[in-house]
Amino acid sequence: MTQSPQAPSGADLPRLPVTLSVNGETHELTIDPRVTLLDTLREHLHLTGTKKGCDHGQCGACTVLLDGQRVLSCLTLAVMHDGQSVTTVEGLGTPDHLHPLQDAFVRHDGYQCGYCTPGQLCSSVGTLDEIARGVPSHVTADLDAVRFSAEELRERLSGNICRCAAYPNIIAAVTEVHAAGDGA
Ligand code: FES
Ligand code: FES
């Protein structure tokens, strides 16, 4: 009787080199090619600000900025991003120098348990940049005239789920930062 070929175990897989700039610091890693960007940040670089909620692309808790654009870090592999720049919530501000959005979230009571907050913050930074660059969304009426509105915000942040339902306060915080012109 012939034996069927066995699937390679994890130990058989070659590890691959990847260089990531994370929050301005260069990291040269050699990792299992199956490791997600989320697990790379949390398990290899010990940046646990980025949260694992669903691990299936459904909650937004793992949102980070990749070369300035928001991505779900649970849905992409670290080795796909060699040479790219990642910004996590740890790179937005510090306790002594909060990012304007972090400051606004605090003042507007934009979080309760805080689990979704790192993803909400990264997504908000990316959203304000998208609107400023004229990237349309599903609710944009005139594709040549993308304008900030609460409706645009709700649509663009709809992938960031908050079990505590801090949504109105998050919208108020992001709206204030947009009005002040310092959301980048
Ligand atoms: S953990 Fe990535 S979308 Fe939920
Ligand atoms: S603040 Fe608790 S899930 Fe959003």
Short mmCIF file of N, CA and C and ligand atoms in Angstrom, two decimals:
data_model
loop_
_atom_site.label_atom_id
_atom_site.label_comp_id
_atom_site.label_asym_id
_atom_site.label_seq_id
_atom_site.Cartn_x
_atom_site.Cartn_y
_atom_site.Cartn_z
N MET A 1 0.84 -1.18 0.00
CA MET A 1 0.00 0.00 0.00
C MET A 1 0.89 1.25 0.00
N THR A 2 0.56 2.20 -0.90
CA THR A 2 1.38 3.42 -0.95
C THR A 2 0.93 4.40 0.12
N GLN A 3 1.89 5.11 0.64
CA GLN A 3 1.56 6.10 1.66
C GLN A 3 1.26 7.44 1.01
N SER A 4 0.21 8.11 1.49
CA SER A 4 -0.09 9.44 0.95
C SER A 4 0.91 10.43 1.53
N PRO A 5 1.28 11.41 0.69
CA PRO A 5 2.27 12.39 1.19
C PRO A 5 1.70 13.17 2.37
N GLN A 6 2.56 13.43 3.34
CA GLN A 6 2.11 14.15 4.52
C GLN A 6 2.29 15.65 4.32
N ALA A 7 1.33 16.39 4.85
CA ALA A 7 1.47 17.85 4.82
C ALA A 7 2.68 18.23 5.66
N PRO A 8 3.44 19.23 5.22
CA PRO A 8 4.62 19.62 6.02
C PRO A 8 4.18 20.18 7.36
N SER A 9 4.93 19.84 8.38
CA SER A 9 4.63 20.42 9.69
C SER A 9 5.21 21.83 9.72
N GLY A 10 4.81 22.60 10.73
CA GLY A 10 5.31 23.96 10.83
C GLY A 10 6.81 24.01 10.91
N ALA A 11 7.40 22.97 11.54
CA ALA A 11 8.86 22.97 11.71
C ALA A 11 9.57 22.82 10.38
N ASP A 12 8.86 22.26 9.36
CA ASP A 12 9.50 22.06 8.06
C ASP A 12 9.51 23.32 7.20
N LEU A 13 8.64 24.26 7.53
CA LEU A 13 8.52 25.45 6.69
C LEU A 13 9.71 26.38 6.89
N PRO A 14 10.25 26.90 5.78
CA PRO A 14 11.35 27.86 5.96
C PRO A 14 10.83 29.16 6.56
N ARG A 15 11.63 29.75 7.40
CA ARG A 15 11.30 31.08 7.91
C ARG A 15 11.85 32.11 6.93
N LEU A 16 11.14 33.22 6.83
CA LEU A 16 11.51 34.21 5.84
C LEU A 16 11.90 35.53 6.51
N PRO A 17 12.85 36.23 5.88
CA PRO A 17 13.22 37.54 6.45
C PRO A 17 12.21 38.61 6.05
N VAL A 18 11.94 39.51 6.95
CA VAL A 18 11.09 40.66 6.64
C VAL A 18 11.56 41.85 7.47
N THR A 19 11.60 42.99 6.80
CA THR A 19 11.98 44.22 7.50
C THR A 19 10.77 45.12 7.56
N LEU A 20 10.41 45.53 8.76
CA LEU A 20 9.26 46.42 8.96
C LEU A 20 9.72 47.64 9.75
N SER A 21 9.23 48.79 9.33
CA SER A 21 9.42 49.98 10.15
C SER A 21 8.14 50.15 10.96
N VAL A 22 8.26 50.01 12.26
CA VAL A 22 7.07 50.09 13.12
C VAL A 22 7.22 51.29 14.05
N ASN A 23 6.30 52.22 13.91
CA ASN A 23 6.34 53.45 14.72
C ASN A 23 7.70 54.13 14.63
N GLY A 24 8.29 54.07 13.43
CA GLY A 24 9.55 54.77 13.19
C GLY A 24 10.79 53.98 13.54
N GLU A 25 10.61 52.76 14.04
CA GLU A 25 11.77 51.95 14.42
C GLU A 25 11.88 50.75 13.47
N THR A 26 13.06 50.51 12.93
CA THR A 26 13.24 49.42 11.98
C THR A 26 13.43 48.09 12.71
N HIS A 27 12.68 47.07 12.26
CA HIS A 27 12.79 45.73 12.85
C HIS A 27 13.09 44.74 11.73
N GLU A 28 14.18 43.99 11.90
CA GLU A 28 14.50 42.93 10.95
C GLU A 28 14.14 41.61 11.61
N LEU A 29 13.18 40.93 11.01
CA LEU A 29 12.65 39.70 11.62
C LEU A 29 12.86 38.53 10.67
N THR A 30 12.89 37.34 11.23
CA THR A 30 12.86 36.12 10.44
C THR A 30 11.71 35.29 10.99
N ILE A 31 10.65 35.20 10.20
CA ILE A 31 9.43 34.65 10.78
C ILE A 31 8.77 33.60 9.87
N ASP A 32 7.93 32.83 10.50
CA ASP A 32 7.08 31.87 9.80
C ASP A 32 6.20 32.65 8.81
N PRO A 33 6.19 32.27 7.54
CA PRO A 33 5.43 33.04 6.56
C PRO A 33 3.93 33.04 6.79
N ARG A 34 3.45 32.18 7.71
CA ARG A 34 2.01 32.14 7.98
C ARG A 34 1.57 33.11 9.07
N VAL A 35 2.53 33.83 9.66
CA VAL A 35 2.19 34.70 10.79
C VAL A 35 1.57 36.01 10.29
N THR A 36 0.45 36.37 10.89
CA THR A 36 -0.22 37.60 10.48
C THR A 36 0.56 38.83 10.96
N LEU A 37 0.23 39.95 10.36
CA LEU A 37 0.83 41.21 10.82
C LEU A 37 0.43 41.46 12.28
N LEU A 38 -0.84 41.15 12.62
CA LEU A 38 -1.30 41.34 14.00
C LEU A 38 -0.46 40.55 14.99
N ASP A 39 -0.26 39.27 14.70
CA ASP A 39 0.52 38.45 15.64
C ASP A 39 1.99 38.86 15.65
N THR A 40 2.48 39.35 14.52
CA THR A 40 3.86 39.84 14.51
C THR A 40 4.02 41.02 15.46
N LEU A 41 3.05 41.94 15.38
CA LEU A 41 3.12 43.11 16.27
C LEU A 41 3.02 42.71 17.73
N ARG A 42 2.04 41.84 18.02
CA ARG A 42 1.78 41.51 19.42
C ARG A 42 2.77 40.50 20.00
N GLU A 43 3.04 39.43 19.24
CA GLU A 43 3.83 38.33 19.79
C GLU A 43 5.33 38.47 19.56
N HIS A 44 5.71 39.07 18.43
CA HIS A 44 7.14 39.19 18.14
C HIS A 44 7.70 40.53 18.60
N LEU A 45 6.92 41.60 18.43
CA LEU A 45 7.43 42.92 18.81
C LEU A 45 6.87 43.40 20.14
N HIS A 46 5.95 42.62 20.72
CA HIS A 46 5.38 42.93 22.04
C HIS A 46 4.70 44.29 22.10
N LEU A 47 4.12 44.67 20.96
CA LEU A 47 3.31 45.89 20.91
C LEU A 47 1.84 45.45 21.04
N THR A 48 1.38 45.40 22.27
CA THR A 48 0.06 44.81 22.52
C THR A 48 -1.07 45.83 22.49
N GLY A 49 -0.75 47.06 22.08
CA GLY A 49 -1.82 48.05 21.94
C GLY A 49 -2.83 47.63 20.89
N THR A 50 -2.35 47.08 19.79
CA THR A 50 -3.23 46.59 18.73
C THR A 50 -3.94 45.34 19.23
N LYS A 51 -5.27 45.36 19.18
CA LYS A 51 -6.04 44.30 19.83
C LYS A 51 -6.52 43.22 18.85
N LYS A 52 -6.57 42.00 19.38
CA LYS A 52 -7.17 40.89 18.63
C LYS A 52 -8.59 40.70 19.16
N GLY A 53 -9.55 41.05 18.33
CA GLY A 53 -10.94 40.87 18.73
C GLY A 53 -11.48 39.57 18.16
N CYS A 54 -11.77 39.60 16.87
CA CYS A 54 -12.38 38.42 16.22
C CYS A 54 -11.34 37.56 15.51
N ASP A 55 -10.22 38.17 15.07
CA ASP A 55 -9.20 37.48 14.27
C ASP A 55 -9.77 37.02 12.93
N HIS A 56 -10.88 37.61 12.50
CA HIS A 56 -11.53 37.21 11.25
C HIS A 56 -11.93 38.41 10.38
N GLY A 57 -11.38 39.57 10.64
CA GLY A 57 -11.72 40.72 9.79
C GLY A 57 -13.10 41.28 10.01
N GLN A 58 -13.68 41.04 11.19
CA GLN A 58 -15.07 41.47 11.37
C GLN A 58 -15.27 42.54 12.44
N CYS A 59 -14.22 42.89 13.19
CA CYS A 59 -14.47 43.81 14.31
C CYS A 59 -13.67 45.11 14.24
N GLY A 60 -12.56 45.12 13.54
CA GLY A 60 -11.76 46.34 13.41
C GLY A 60 -10.81 46.62 14.56
N ALA A 61 -10.81 45.78 15.60
CA ALA A 61 -9.96 46.05 16.76
C ALA A 61 -8.48 46.03 16.41
N CYS A 62 -8.13 45.35 15.34
CA CYS A 62 -6.72 45.16 14.97
C CYS A 62 -6.24 46.19 13.93
N THR A 63 -7.04 47.23 13.68
CA THR A 63 -6.69 48.20 12.63
C THR A 63 -5.38 48.91 12.93
N VAL A 64 -4.49 48.94 11.95
CA VAL A 64 -3.26 49.73 12.02
C VAL A 64 -3.13 50.50 10.71
N LEU A 65 -2.15 51.38 10.65
CA LEU A 65 -1.88 52.11 9.41
C LEU A 65 -0.66 51.50 8.74
N LEU A 66 -0.81 51.16 7.48
CA LEU A 66 0.27 50.56 6.71
C LEU A 66 0.60 51.53 5.59
N ASP A 67 1.79 52.12 5.66
CA ASP A 67 2.15 53.23 4.77
C ASP A 67 1.03 54.26 4.75
N GLY A 68 0.47 54.52 5.92
CA GLY A 68 -0.52 55.58 6.09
C GLY A 68 -1.96 55.18 5.83
N GLN A 69 -2.18 53.97 5.30
CA GLN A 69 -3.56 53.56 5.02
C GLN A 69 -3.99 52.49 6.00
N ARG A 70 -5.25 52.55 6.39
CA ARG A 70 -5.69 51.61 7.42
C ARG A 70 -5.89 50.21 6.84
N VAL A 71 -5.48 49.24 7.61
CA VAL A 71 -5.65 47.84 7.23
C VAL A 71 -6.03 47.05 8.47
N LEU A 72 -6.69 45.91 8.22
CA LEU A 72 -6.98 44.97 9.30
C LEU A 72 -5.77 44.05 9.42
N SER A 73 -5.03 44.20 10.50
CA SER A 73 -3.77 43.46 10.59
C SER A 73 -3.96 41.97 10.83
N CYS A 74 -5.18 41.55 11.17
CA CYS A 74 -5.42 40.10 11.33
C CYS A 74 -5.62 39.42 9.98
N LEU A 75 -5.83 40.22 8.92
CA LEU A 75 -6.14 39.62 7.62
C LEU A 75 -4.98 39.68 6.65
N THR A 76 -3.82 40.03 7.13
CA THR A 76 -2.69 40.12 6.21
C THR A 76 -1.45 39.53 6.87
N LEU A 77 -0.58 38.99 6.04
CA LEU A 77 0.62 38.33 6.56
C LEU A 77 1.79 39.31 6.62
N ALA A 78 2.58 39.21 7.66
CA ALA A 78 3.70 40.15 7.83
C ALA A 78 4.66 40.08 6.64
N VAL A 79 4.90 38.88 6.11
CA VAL A 79 5.90 38.75 5.04
C VAL A 79 5.48 39.45 3.75
N MET A 80 4.19 39.81 3.67
CA MET A 80 3.72 40.52 2.49
C MET A 80 4.12 42.00 2.52
N HIS A 81 4.69 42.45 3.63
CA HIS A 81 4.88 43.89 3.80
C HIS A 81 6.34 44.27 4.03
N ASP A 82 7.22 43.50 3.45
CA ASP A 82 8.65 43.79 3.58
C ASP A 82 8.93 45.23 3.14
N GLY A 83 9.61 45.97 3.99
CA GLY A 83 10.00 47.34 3.64
C GLY A 83 8.94 48.39 3.90
N GLN A 84 7.77 47.98 4.38
CA GLN A 84 6.70 48.96 4.59
C GLN A 84 6.71 49.52 6.02
N SER A 85 5.95 50.60 6.18
CA SER A 85 5.88 51.27 7.49
C SER A 85 4.54 51.00 8.15
N VAL A 86 4.59 50.66 9.40
CA VAL A 86 3.38 50.38 10.18
C VAL A 86 3.30 51.39 11.32
N THR A 87 2.10 51.93 11.50
CA THR A 87 1.85 52.77 12.68
C THR A 87 0.76 52.11 13.51
N THR A 88 1.08 51.86 14.77
CA THR A 88 0.10 51.30 15.70
C THR A 88 -0.31 52.40 16.67
N VAL A 89 -1.23 52.05 17.56
CA VAL A 89 -1.67 53.07 18.53
C VAL A 89 -0.51 53.58 19.36
N GLU A 90 0.52 52.73 19.57
CA GLU A 90 1.68 53.17 20.35
C GLU A 90 2.46 54.26 19.63
N GLY A 91 2.28 54.35 18.30
CA GLY A 91 3.00 55.34 17.52
C GLY A 91 2.23 56.63 17.30
N LEU A 92 0.98 56.67 17.75
CA LEU A 92 0.18 57.89 17.53
C LEU A 92 0.54 58.99 18.53
N GLY A 93 0.66 58.61 19.78
CA GLY A 93 0.97 59.60 20.81
C GLY A 93 1.52 58.90 22.03
N THR A 94 1.86 59.67 23.03
CA THR A 94 2.35 59.11 24.29
C THR A 94 1.46 59.64 25.41
N PRO A 95 1.53 59.04 26.60
CA PRO A 95 0.71 59.56 27.69
C PRO A 95 0.95 61.05 27.96
N ASP A 96 2.17 61.52 27.74
CA ASP A 96 2.46 62.94 27.98
C ASP A 96 2.14 63.82 26.78
N HIS A 97 2.12 63.20 25.60
CA HIS A 97 1.84 63.97 24.37
C HIS A 97 0.83 63.19 23.54
N LEU A 98 -0.42 63.28 23.93
CA LEU A 98 -1.47 62.54 23.24
C LEU A 98 -1.65 63.07 21.82
N HIS A 99 -1.96 62.16 20.90
CA HIS A 99 -2.41 62.58 19.58
C HIS A 99 -3.72 63.34 19.77
N PRO A 100 -4.00 64.34 18.92
CA PRO A 100 -5.25 65.10 19.08
C PRO A 100 -6.49 64.20 19.15
N LEU A 101 -6.49 63.10 18.42
CA LEU A 101 -7.65 62.20 18.50
C LEU A 101 -7.72 61.49 19.85
N GLN A 102 -6.56 61.11 20.39
CA GLN A 102 -6.57 60.48 21.71
C GLN A 102 -7.10 61.47 22.75
N ASP A 103 -6.65 62.70 22.64
CA ASP A 103 -7.10 63.74 23.57
C ASP A 103 -8.61 63.94 23.45
N ALA A 104 -9.09 63.98 22.21
CA ALA A 104 -10.53 64.19 21.98
C ALA A 104 -11.36 62.99 22.46
N PHE A 105 -10.84 61.78 22.25
CA PHE A 105 -11.55 60.59 22.74
C PHE A 105 -11.72 60.66 24.27
N VAL A 106 -10.67 61.11 24.96
CA VAL A 106 -10.75 61.22 26.42
C VAL A 106 -11.81 62.25 26.81
N ARG A 107 -11.75 63.42 26.19
CA ARG A 107 -12.65 64.49 26.58
C ARG A 107 -14.11 64.21 26.21
N HIS A 108 -14.31 63.46 25.11
CA HIS A 108 -15.69 63.16 24.67
C HIS A 108 -16.18 61.81 25.19
N ASP A 109 -15.45 61.20 26.08
CA ASP A 109 -15.86 59.90 26.62
C ASP A 109 -16.07 58.90 25.46
N GLY A 110 -15.04 58.85 24.59
CA GLY A 110 -15.16 58.03 23.38
C GLY A 110 -14.79 56.57 23.59
N TYR A 111 -14.57 56.19 24.80
CA TYR A 111 -14.28 54.77 25.07
C TYR A 111 -14.77 54.43 26.46
N GLN A 112 -15.05 53.16 26.65
CA GLN A 112 -15.48 52.71 27.97
C GLN A 112 -14.54 51.59 28.43
N CYS A 113 -14.70 50.38 27.89
CA CYS A 113 -13.73 49.34 28.27
C CYS A 113 -12.39 49.58 27.57
N GLY A 114 -12.41 50.27 26.44
CA GLY A 114 -11.18 50.60 25.74
C GLY A 114 -10.65 49.55 24.77
N TYR A 115 -11.33 48.41 24.71
CA TYR A 115 -10.77 47.33 23.88
C TYR A 115 -10.73 47.69 22.39
N CYS A 116 -11.77 48.36 21.94
CA CYS A 116 -11.83 48.71 20.51
C CYS A 116 -11.03 49.97 20.20
N THR A 117 -10.62 50.71 21.24
CA THR A 117 -10.13 52.07 21.05
C THR A 117 -8.87 52.19 20.17
N PRO A 118 -7.86 51.32 20.32
CA PRO A 118 -6.71 51.45 19.42
C PRO A 118 -7.11 51.35 17.94
N GLY A 119 -8.01 50.43 17.64
CA GLY A 119 -8.48 50.30 16.26
C GLY A 119 -9.30 51.50 15.83
N GLN A 120 -10.13 52.01 16.75
CA GLN A 120 -10.94 53.20 16.42
C GLN A 120 -10.02 54.39 16.13
N LEU A 121 -8.97 54.53 16.91
CA LEU A 121 -8.06 55.67 16.73
C LEU A 121 -7.30 55.56 15.41
N CYS A 122 -6.73 54.39 15.13
CA CYS A 122 -6.00 54.23 13.86
C CYS A 122 -6.94 54.40 12.68
N SER A 123 -8.15 53.86 12.82
CA SER A 123 -9.11 53.98 11.73
C SER A 123 -9.52 55.44 11.53
N SER A 124 -9.64 56.17 12.62
CA SER A 124 -10.02 57.59 12.52
C SER A 124 -8.93 58.40 11.84
N VAL A 125 -7.67 58.12 12.18
CA VAL A 125 -6.57 58.82 11.51
C VAL A 125 -6.62 58.54 10.01
N GLY A 126 -6.79 57.26 9.66
CA GLY A 126 -6.85 56.88 8.24
C GLY A 126 -8.06 57.48 7.54
N THR A 127 -9.18 57.54 8.25
CA THR A 127 -10.41 58.08 7.67
C THR A 127 -10.27 59.56 7.35
N LEU A 128 -9.74 60.33 8.29
CA LEU A 128 -9.57 61.76 8.04
C LEU A 128 -8.64 62.00 6.85
N ASP A 129 -7.62 61.16 6.74
CA ASP A 129 -6.70 61.28 5.61
C ASP A 129 -7.39 60.91 4.30
N GLU A 130 -8.21 59.86 4.32
CA GLU A 130 -8.95 59.46 3.11
C GLU A 130 -9.84 60.60 2.62
N ILE A 131 -10.55 61.21 3.55
CA ILE A 131 -11.46 62.31 3.17
C ILE A 131 -10.65 63.48 2.62
N ALA A 132 -9.53 63.79 3.28
CA ALA A 132 -8.69 64.90 2.80
C ALA A 132 -8.13 64.62 1.42
N ARG A 133 -7.87 63.35 1.11
CA ARG A 133 -7.33 62.99 -0.22
C ARG A 133 -8.42 62.82 -1.26
N GLY A 134 -9.67 62.96 -0.85
CA GLY A 134 -10.78 62.86 -1.81
C GLY A 134 -11.14 61.44 -2.18
N VAL A 135 -10.84 60.48 -1.32
CA VAL A 135 -11.20 59.08 -1.58
C VAL A 135 -12.68 58.91 -1.23
N PRO A 136 -13.52 58.54 -2.21
CA PRO A 136 -14.95 58.43 -1.92
C PRO A 136 -15.30 57.18 -1.12
N SER A 137 -16.48 57.22 -0.50
CA SER A 137 -16.98 56.05 0.21
C SER A 137 -18.32 55.66 -0.40
N HIS A 138 -18.95 54.65 0.18
CA HIS A 138 -20.24 54.17 -0.31
C HIS A 138 -21.33 55.24 -0.23
N VAL A 139 -21.19 56.19 0.69
CA VAL A 139 -22.25 57.19 0.86
C VAL A 139 -21.91 58.53 0.21
N THR A 140 -20.77 58.62 -0.47
CA THR A 140 -20.41 59.88 -1.12
C THR A 140 -21.34 60.12 -2.31
N ALA A 141 -22.05 61.25 -2.27
CA ALA A 141 -23.02 61.53 -3.34
C ALA A 141 -22.30 61.97 -4.63
N ASP A 142 -21.36 62.88 -4.50
CA ASP A 142 -20.62 63.40 -5.65
C ASP A 142 -19.18 62.90 -5.55
N LEU A 143 -18.82 61.98 -6.43
CA LEU A 143 -17.50 61.35 -6.34
C LEU A 143 -16.36 62.33 -6.58
N ASP A 144 -16.68 63.49 -7.18
CA ASP A 144 -15.64 64.49 -7.41
C ASP A 144 -15.56 65.51 -6.28
N ALA A 145 -16.44 65.36 -5.30
CA ALA A 145 -16.45 66.34 -4.20
C ALA A 145 -16.65 65.59 -2.89
N VAL A 146 -15.58 65.01 -2.40
CA VAL A 146 -15.65 64.27 -1.14
C VAL A 146 -15.54 65.26 0.01
N ARG A 147 -16.55 65.27 0.86
CA ARG A 147 -16.55 66.23 1.96
C ARG A 147 -16.75 65.52 3.29
N PHE A 148 -16.17 66.08 4.30
CA PHE A 148 -16.35 65.55 5.65
C PHE A 148 -17.80 65.70 6.08
N SER A 149 -18.36 64.67 6.67
CA SER A 149 -19.68 64.76 7.30
C SER A 149 -19.79 63.63 8.31
N ALA A 150 -20.76 63.75 9.22
CA ALA A 150 -20.96 62.67 10.19
C ALA A 150 -21.36 61.39 9.48
N GLU A 151 -22.12 61.54 8.38
CA GLU A 151 -22.53 60.35 7.62
C GLU A 151 -21.31 59.64 7.01
N GLU A 152 -20.38 60.44 6.47
CA GLU A 152 -19.15 59.85 5.92
C GLU A 152 -18.37 59.14 7.03
N LEU A 153 -18.30 59.78 8.18
CA LEU A 153 -17.56 59.17 9.30
C LEU A 153 -18.19 57.84 9.70
N ARG A 154 -19.52 57.85 9.86
CA ARG A 154 -20.20 56.63 10.30
C ARG A 154 -19.98 55.50 9.31
N GLU A 155 -20.06 55.83 8.02
CA GLU A 155 -19.85 54.80 7.00
C GLU A 155 -18.41 54.27 7.05
N ARG A 156 -17.46 55.17 7.11
CA ARG A 156 -16.05 54.75 7.03
C ARG A 156 -15.60 54.03 8.30
N LEU A 157 -16.20 54.38 9.43
CA LEU A 157 -15.82 53.72 10.69
C LEU A 157 -16.74 52.55 11.02
N SER A 158 -17.60 52.19 10.07
CA SER A 158 -18.59 51.14 10.38
C SER A 158 -17.94 49.76 10.57
N GLY A 159 -16.71 49.60 10.12
CA GLY A 159 -16.03 48.32 10.34
C GLY A 159 -15.38 48.20 11.70
N ASN A 160 -15.45 49.27 12.47
CA ASN A 160 -14.87 49.25 13.82
C ASN A 160 -15.99 49.10 14.83
N ILE A 161 -16.15 47.90 15.33
CA ILE A 161 -17.25 47.58 16.23
C ILE A 161 -16.89 47.97 17.66
N CYS A 162 -17.85 48.54 18.37
CA CYS A 162 -17.66 48.89 19.79
C CYS A 162 -18.76 48.22 20.60
N ARG A 163 -18.37 47.22 21.38
CA ARG A 163 -19.36 46.51 22.19
C ARG A 163 -19.96 47.42 23.25
N CYS A 164 -19.22 48.47 23.65
CA CYS A 164 -19.73 49.40 24.65
C CYS A 164 -20.60 50.49 24.02
N ALA A 165 -20.67 50.51 22.70
CA ALA A 165 -21.52 51.46 21.96
C ALA A 165 -21.18 52.92 22.25
N ALA A 166 -19.90 53.23 22.20
CA ALA A 166 -19.47 54.62 22.39
C ALA A 166 -19.56 55.42 21.08
N TYR A 167 -20.29 54.91 20.13
CA TYR A 167 -20.30 55.50 18.78
C TYR A 167 -20.56 57.01 18.74
N PRO A 168 -21.64 57.52 19.39
CA PRO A 168 -21.89 58.98 19.27
C PRO A 168 -20.72 59.80 19.79
N ASN A 169 -20.07 59.31 20.84
CA ASN A 169 -18.97 60.06 21.42
C ASN A 169 -17.73 60.00 20.52
N ILE A 170 -17.53 58.87 19.86
CA ILE A 170 -16.41 58.75 18.91
C ILE A 170 -16.63 59.71 17.74
N ILE A 171 -17.85 59.76 17.23
CA ILE A 171 -18.15 60.68 16.12
C ILE A 171 -17.92 62.13 16.56
N ALA A 172 -18.34 62.46 17.79
CA ALA A 172 -18.14 63.82 18.29
C ALA A 172 -16.65 64.13 18.40
N ALA A 173 -15.86 63.18 18.87
CA ALA A 173 -14.42 63.40 19.03
C ALA A 173 -13.74 63.61 17.68
N VAL A 174 -14.05 62.75 16.72
CA VAL A 174 -13.39 62.86 15.41
C VAL A 174 -13.84 64.13 14.70
N THR A 175 -15.11 64.49 14.86
CA THR A 175 -15.63 65.71 14.24
C THR A 175 -14.91 66.93 14.79
N GLU A 176 -14.67 66.94 16.09
CA GLU A 176 -13.98 68.08 16.68
C GLU A 176 -12.55 68.20 16.15
N VAL A 177 -11.87 67.06 16.04
CA VAL A 177 -10.48 67.08 15.55
C VAL A 177 -10.45 67.52 14.09
N HIS A 178 -11.41 67.07 13.31
CA HIS A 178 -11.47 67.52 11.91
C HIS A 178 -11.65 69.03 11.86
N ALA A 179 -12.57 69.54 12.68
CA ALA A 179 -12.85 70.98 12.66
C ALA A 179 -11.61 71.79 13.04
N ALA A 180 -10.79 71.22 13.95
CA ALA A 180 -9.57 71.92 14.36
C ALA A 180 -8.46 71.76 13.34
N GLY A 181 -8.63 70.83 12.39
CA GLY A 181 -7.65 70.65 11.33
C GLY A 181 -6.37 69.99 11.76
N ASP A 182 -6.41 69.20 12.84
CA ASP A 182 -5.16 68.58 13.28
C ASP A 182 -5.29 67.07 13.49
N GLY A 183 -5.96 66.41 12.55
CA GLY A 183 -6.17 64.97 12.72
C GLY A 183 -5.10 64.09 12.12
N ALA A 184 -4.12 64.68 11.42
CA ALA A 184 -3.13 63.84 10.73
C ALA A 184 -2.20 63.16 11.70
S1 FES B 1 -9.26 41.17 15.04
FE1 FES B 1 -9.00 41.88 13.03
S2 FES B 1 -10.97 42.52 12.42
FE2 FES B 1 -11.29 41.63 14.39
S1 FES B 2 -15.04 50.93 24.35
FE1 FES B 2 -15.56 48.87 24.86
S2 FES B 2 -15.67 47.89 22.94
FE2 FES B 2 -15.47 49.98 22.45
#
